[in-house]
């Protein structure tokens, strides 16, 4: 089925936040810090205030008077809305100007005079815990260092024991660099505080409207029913739109102060410099095995750069997200990881970008380690994986770090990927090319994700349990409206969620409207990230549709004057067992449910139903990827020649949308592996503030993806579906990097960090003799 939303998106009729225009609306602009670390000595706003079109200039001091200078982050830290004491990263918000138009607001920023006293910045996370490192968070009481948290998982003693007795131990340091989700639409908001009703309406780029509303209520002290958060069409989120940014809060304060609606929209540089980055994990990995390649244990130490405020979004109990799944898809004896988080003078964030809560980092780590082990053992990396993959009869599988993988048939999926790629022929071709001095590489990666957070007894964000609501109303004529707590940023929810209802009730998807992204119109729930919409809200949708079906059964039994027990369901109608002609369609039943038909005692009319779904477990999608690259030895340029991706996300609701999700994620992977990085100079200046420097992949860098699929339903999900929105971003970087390093094998290069730009590839090969 084609996407219902395409009718408006492809014709340019979407409504994004920047399309919202209200009568009398004013425009805001943010003054940002040019320093990574500096004391604010004074701020003089008088010249800006004198600008004829300026209506208000807001500083940290203004906010402090309202008790709004600091706001809570999603990780229980606090973050400056506008700096009061000092600035802690380049691009940090210092003042907010509200003017009659966007140009005047921007012009007035230049009239604000801020006197800074530069401080030494902490740029390298590896130096953040040095004795003499400047303390970034001196706002926090009793702070004498830049340490945020230590977290560990697995069994350290058992792991050490296995390592001590192992025949082979291989270690590798690797960096998963800082990257940015960079959605096409930047972040923004339009805040409208109605001075008469006292109701605040905020149109904003958010993946989690209900969670945002509750946070605004807690921060601003406004009652929740006086706040309406509307997330209209979103031009890509990729995790960038999970958190609350200072600009959103400033637009609200701007509206309160001026009594007019205030719009604030970031430009590209602001988006890249100040909003949620992703990754930035310095990882030390060790893998133990037998001489013939049976993997025994994995041991990991991570240093996590969280920037100036700990703003990562993840369930409370998991400061390193779901990095705990770093044992990957393998049957091992023991595992242990420790993660230390530190503050640096960089923008906060830390989870965003199709990561499934740090599973991207975990998969990259284990898939690089396996390849490094293959290199050391001189084994074929595909065979090494096949030898160690979990077997179908091991599911549900209890991992050594406490996760329960719900279902899988890994060997079948890997075999399919290798067959589709013609793996054996590729290896023969590679041998020939090497003889001719050419660099060709074949990279394999296998991943398992844990998505659909999550069971309420284990998971919450800022104390809010991770369940989601769904509400289904069936109108008298048999058309329906489904109301959801999750929000689509381009994933096609209006189509796929209508399809779930259609499948359960036999109503055409065209007759089912999906409403989301408006807290006044939808039930509470924690929103869209970590590919949780299908695992959680998709389940809620199936359950609510089944409730409607059961109500329809009672109405049908009254219509047909038989006992409900004598009725049988076939898609779209209830009929009398043994008499298929005697039946009622769901449309007839809907009309009867609203009519004067006499229903049994205690049965209400209408067919509407609601559900709150608390998932019993996460879902565990998986996949096998094969990437083929050609590398130009003289320039270091990498060309991705072929990419085969076999994904298993359980039952697929809309295969076309699933493929689109996979295509997008594969492009992300090529981008991260080969070109994307947020770099900083030694003063903490951000070097990737535009798309001239921060490189996104285009169709030129991407091959024509070749996809395959296996279907292993989730046993605990009502329709057997698992999430897929982030799978390819999680699984593909390792495949690309493994391919490039496989190409460089003749030079004896074992590892090189992303991004593998031509310069990085060329340097890695320099000064090393080529050996076939
Ligand atoms: N789907 C399906 N069958 C399945 C699983 C999913 O048909 N077995 C469909 C779903 O119904 C949905 C889509 O595939 O329409 C993605 O579903 P799901 O895996 O549940 O992920 P979410 O809807 O929760 O989307 C979030 C996920 C995340 S966290 C990021 S980051 C990301 C991603 O989706 N951001 C995206 N994909 C994106 N795609 C676009 N176009 N834009 C983004 O910002
Ligand atoms: Cu981590 S990016 Mo998505 O979960 O919104």
XYZ file of N, CA and C and ligand atoms in Angstrom, residues 3 5 181 183 207 234-242 352-356 451 486-497 499-500 527-536 538 648-661 664-665 668 719-727 729, ligand 1:
260
model
N 1.827 5.266 0.640
C 1.610 6.039 1.859
C 0.474 7.042 1.694
N 0.045 9.622 3.461
C 0.530 10.995 3.652
C 1.244 11.554 2.418
N 22.256 14.023 13.878
C 21.149 13.449 13.090
C 20.808 14.299 11.855
N 18.356 16.340 10.601
C 17.137 16.219 9.795
C 17.022 17.415 8.855
N 9.200 14.729 18.927
C 8.870 13.323 18.696
C 8.028 12.775 19.856
N 6.454 16.626 10.663
C 7.846 16.761 11.088
C 8.733 16.357 9.913
N 9.704 17.225 9.605
C 10.570 16.955 8.457
C 11.811 16.184 8.847
N 11.604 15.044 9.446
C 12.721 14.221 9.893
C 13.048 14.526 11.343
N 13.263 13.487 12.115
C 13.621 13.665 13.525
C 14.935 12.965 13.813
N 14.950 11.656 13.559
C 16.145 10.829 13.754
C 16.693 10.978 15.164
N 15.831 11.324 16.110
C 16.267 11.484 17.491
C 16.559 12.925 17.857
N 16.788 13.765 16.871
C 17.105 15.177 17.131
C 15.969 15.888 17.854
N 14.740 15.349 17.729
C 13.583 16.075 18.261
C 12.963 15.385 19.472
N 13.813 14.688 20.224
C 13.323 14.032 21.441
C 13.384 15.004 22.619
N 20.667 10.794 20.355
C 19.968 10.928 19.092
C 20.710 10.335 17.903
N 19.990 10.050 16.879
C 20.405 9.604 15.561
C 20.245 8.103 15.389
N 19.017 7.706 15.307
C 18.679 6.339 14.954
C 19.586 5.323 15.643
N 19.559 5.359 16.960
C 20.561 4.643 17.731
C 19.998 3.495 18.544
N 18.640 3.452 18.691
C 18.027 2.495 19.605
C 18.696 2.566 20.976
N 14.441 -3.169 20.843
C 13.634 -1.964 20.662
C 12.200 -2.149 21.159
N 2.065 8.230 19.901
C 3.350 8.344 19.213
C 3.225 9.341 18.065
N 4.363 9.701 17.484
C 4.367 10.764 16.479
C 5.271 10.343 15.331
N 4.832 10.626 14.115
C 5.623 10.250 12.948
C 6.505 11.410 12.511
N 7.764 11.112 12.198
C 8.641 12.156 11.644
C 8.947 11.856 10.190
N 8.211 10.916 9.603
C 8.458 10.521 8.230
C 8.320 9.016 8.048
N 7.955 8.325 9.128
C 7.890 6.859 9.072
C 6.579 6.327 8.521
N 5.643 7.199 8.206
C 4.412 6.726 7.567
C 3.375 6.143 8.506
N 3.305 6.653 9.737
C 2.342 6.090 10.701
C 0.890 6.194 10.247
N 0.556 7.253 9.504
C -0.851 7.395 9.100
C -1.274 6.213 8.229
N -0.312 5.629 7.572
C -0.599 4.482 6.719
C -0.533 3.177 7.509
N 0.595 2.951 8.169
C 0.798 1.626 8.778
C -0.141 1.373 9.946
N -0.430 2.416 10.736
C -1.332 2.178 11.867
C -2.770 1.978 11.380
N -3.348 0.473 8.663
C -3.302 -0.914 8.155
C -3.487 -1.944 9.281
N -2.952 -1.631 10.445
C -3.123 -2.575 11.568
C -4.607 -2.714 11.898
N 5.808 8.617 23.304
C 6.273 9.137 22.023
C 7.190 8.213 21.250
N 7.761 8.789 20.196
C 8.486 7.987 19.211
C 9.989 8.191 19.283
N 10.691 7.145 19.614
C 12.157 7.064 19.572
C 12.486 5.625 19.913
N 13.726 5.226 19.680
C 14.100 3.850 19.979
C 13.199 2.856 19.234
N 12.731 3.246 18.051
C 11.871 2.378 17.222
C 10.783 1.709 18.054
N 10.154 2.501 18.919
C 9.190 1.904 19.833
C 7.747 1.998 19.342
N 7.497 2.728 18.248
C 6.098 2.934 17.859
C 5.396 1.629 17.519
N 6.005 0.821 16.684
C 5.362 -0.437 16.312
C 5.336 -1.417 17.498
N 6.475 -1.614 18.177
C 6.445 -2.534 19.320
C 5.456 -2.129 20.415
N 5.287 -0.826 20.680
C 4.412 -0.425 21.789
C 3.051 0.054 21.257
N 1.946 0.095 18.184
C 1.399 -0.857 17.213
C 0.662 -1.976 17.937
N 15.296 -8.752 9.539
C 14.184 -9.509 10.096
C 13.560 -8.661 11.190
N 12.395 -8.086 10.880
C 11.699 -7.275 11.904
C 10.364 -7.945 12.217
N 10.382 -9.274 12.178
C 9.146 -10.000 12.440
C 8.153 -9.743 11.317
N 6.872 -9.745 11.671
C 5.828 -9.540 10.666
C 5.901 -8.101 10.152
N 5.896 -7.938 8.839
C 5.964 -6.597 8.251
C 4.566 -6.070 7.975
N 4.257 -4.894 8.501
C 2.932 -4.321 8.287
C 2.859 -3.764 6.870
N 3.857 -2.988 6.492
C 3.901 -2.413 5.149
C 5.310 -2.612 4.577
N 5.469 -3.619 3.753
C 6.814 -3.951 3.258
C 7.507 -2.776 2.557
N 6.739 -1.971 1.843
C 7.366 -0.843 1.141
C 7.950 0.159 2.138
N 7.191 0.428 3.200
C 7.677 1.375 4.208
C 8.876 0.795 4.941
N 8.833 -0.487 5.231
C 9.978 -1.124 5.881
C 11.221 -0.977 5.000
N 11.060 -1.213 3.713
C 12.219 -1.080 2.814
C 12.724 0.358 2.785
N 11.792 1.308 2.803
C 12.192 2.717 2.827
C 12.981 3.036 4.086
N 12.513 2.502 5.223
C 13.236 2.704 6.480
C 14.647 2.134 6.380
N 16.936 4.308 4.127
C 17.391 5.514 4.820
C 18.512 5.199 5.797
N 18.334 4.134 6.546
C 19.333 3.761 7.544
C 20.652 3.329 6.921
N 22.474 6.398 6.067
C 23.071 6.920 7.307
C 24.392 6.213 7.594
N 0.776 -8.743 17.017
C 0.789 -9.124 15.597
C 2.172 -9.614 15.163
N 3.031 -9.888 16.118
C 4.332 -10.480 15.789
C 5.328 -9.528 15.180
N 5.051 -8.209 15.265
C 5.941 -7.233 14.628
C 7.036 -6.782 15.594
N 8.212 -6.492 15.042
C 9.301 -5.880 15.800
C 9.592 -4.528 15.152
N 10.273 -3.649 15.867
C 10.610 -2.339 15.300
C 11.653 -2.466 14.207
N 11.710 -1.469 13.322
C 12.698 -1.531 12.236
C 13.299 -0.156 11.909
N 12.740 0.911 12.491
C 13.102 2.266 12.075
C 14.580 2.597 12.190
N 15.292 1.928 13.085
C 16.706 2.255 13.265
C 17.642 1.113 12.885
N 17.058 -0.015 12.524
C 17.878 -1.211 12.281
C 19.062 -0.947 11.368
N 20.558 1.826 10.421
C 21.562 2.762 10.924
C 22.435 2.073 11.968
N 6.898 -1.052 10.247
C 6.283 -2.082 9.584
N 6.492 -3.377 9.978
C 7.309 -3.667 11.027
C 7.960 -2.626 11.700
C 7.725 -1.310 11.295
O 5.565 -1.837 8.615
N 7.493 -4.909 11.415
C 6.659 0.336 9.876
C 5.956 1.075 11.013
O 4.600 0.861 11.057
C 6.376 2.500 10.775
C 7.805 2.344 10.282
O 7.879 1.019 9.725
O 5.555 3.095 9.823
C 8.853 2.477 11.407
O 8.382 1.768 12.512
P 9.155 1.522 13.887
O 10.258 0.603 13.679
O 8.136 1.191 14.895
O 9.824 2.928 14.251
P 9.079 4.244 14.731
O 7.868 4.437 13.956
O 9.021 4.285 16.196
O 10.077 5.340 14.201
C 11.177 5.786 14.945
C 12.477 5.445 14.266
C 13.543 6.212 14.901
S 13.727 6.063 16.572
C 14.329 7.059 14.181
S 15.612 7.802 14.977
C 14.057 7.292 12.780
C 13.343 6.178 12.129
O 12.347 5.725 12.876
N 13.731 8.538 12.377
C 13.190 8.703 11.118
N 13.079 6.316 10.815
C 12.872 7.562 10.301
N 12.376 7.725 9.056
C 12.115 8.965 8.603
N 11.615 9.105 7.363
N 12.344 10.067 9.367
C 12.873 9.970 10.594
O 13.072 11.049 11.337
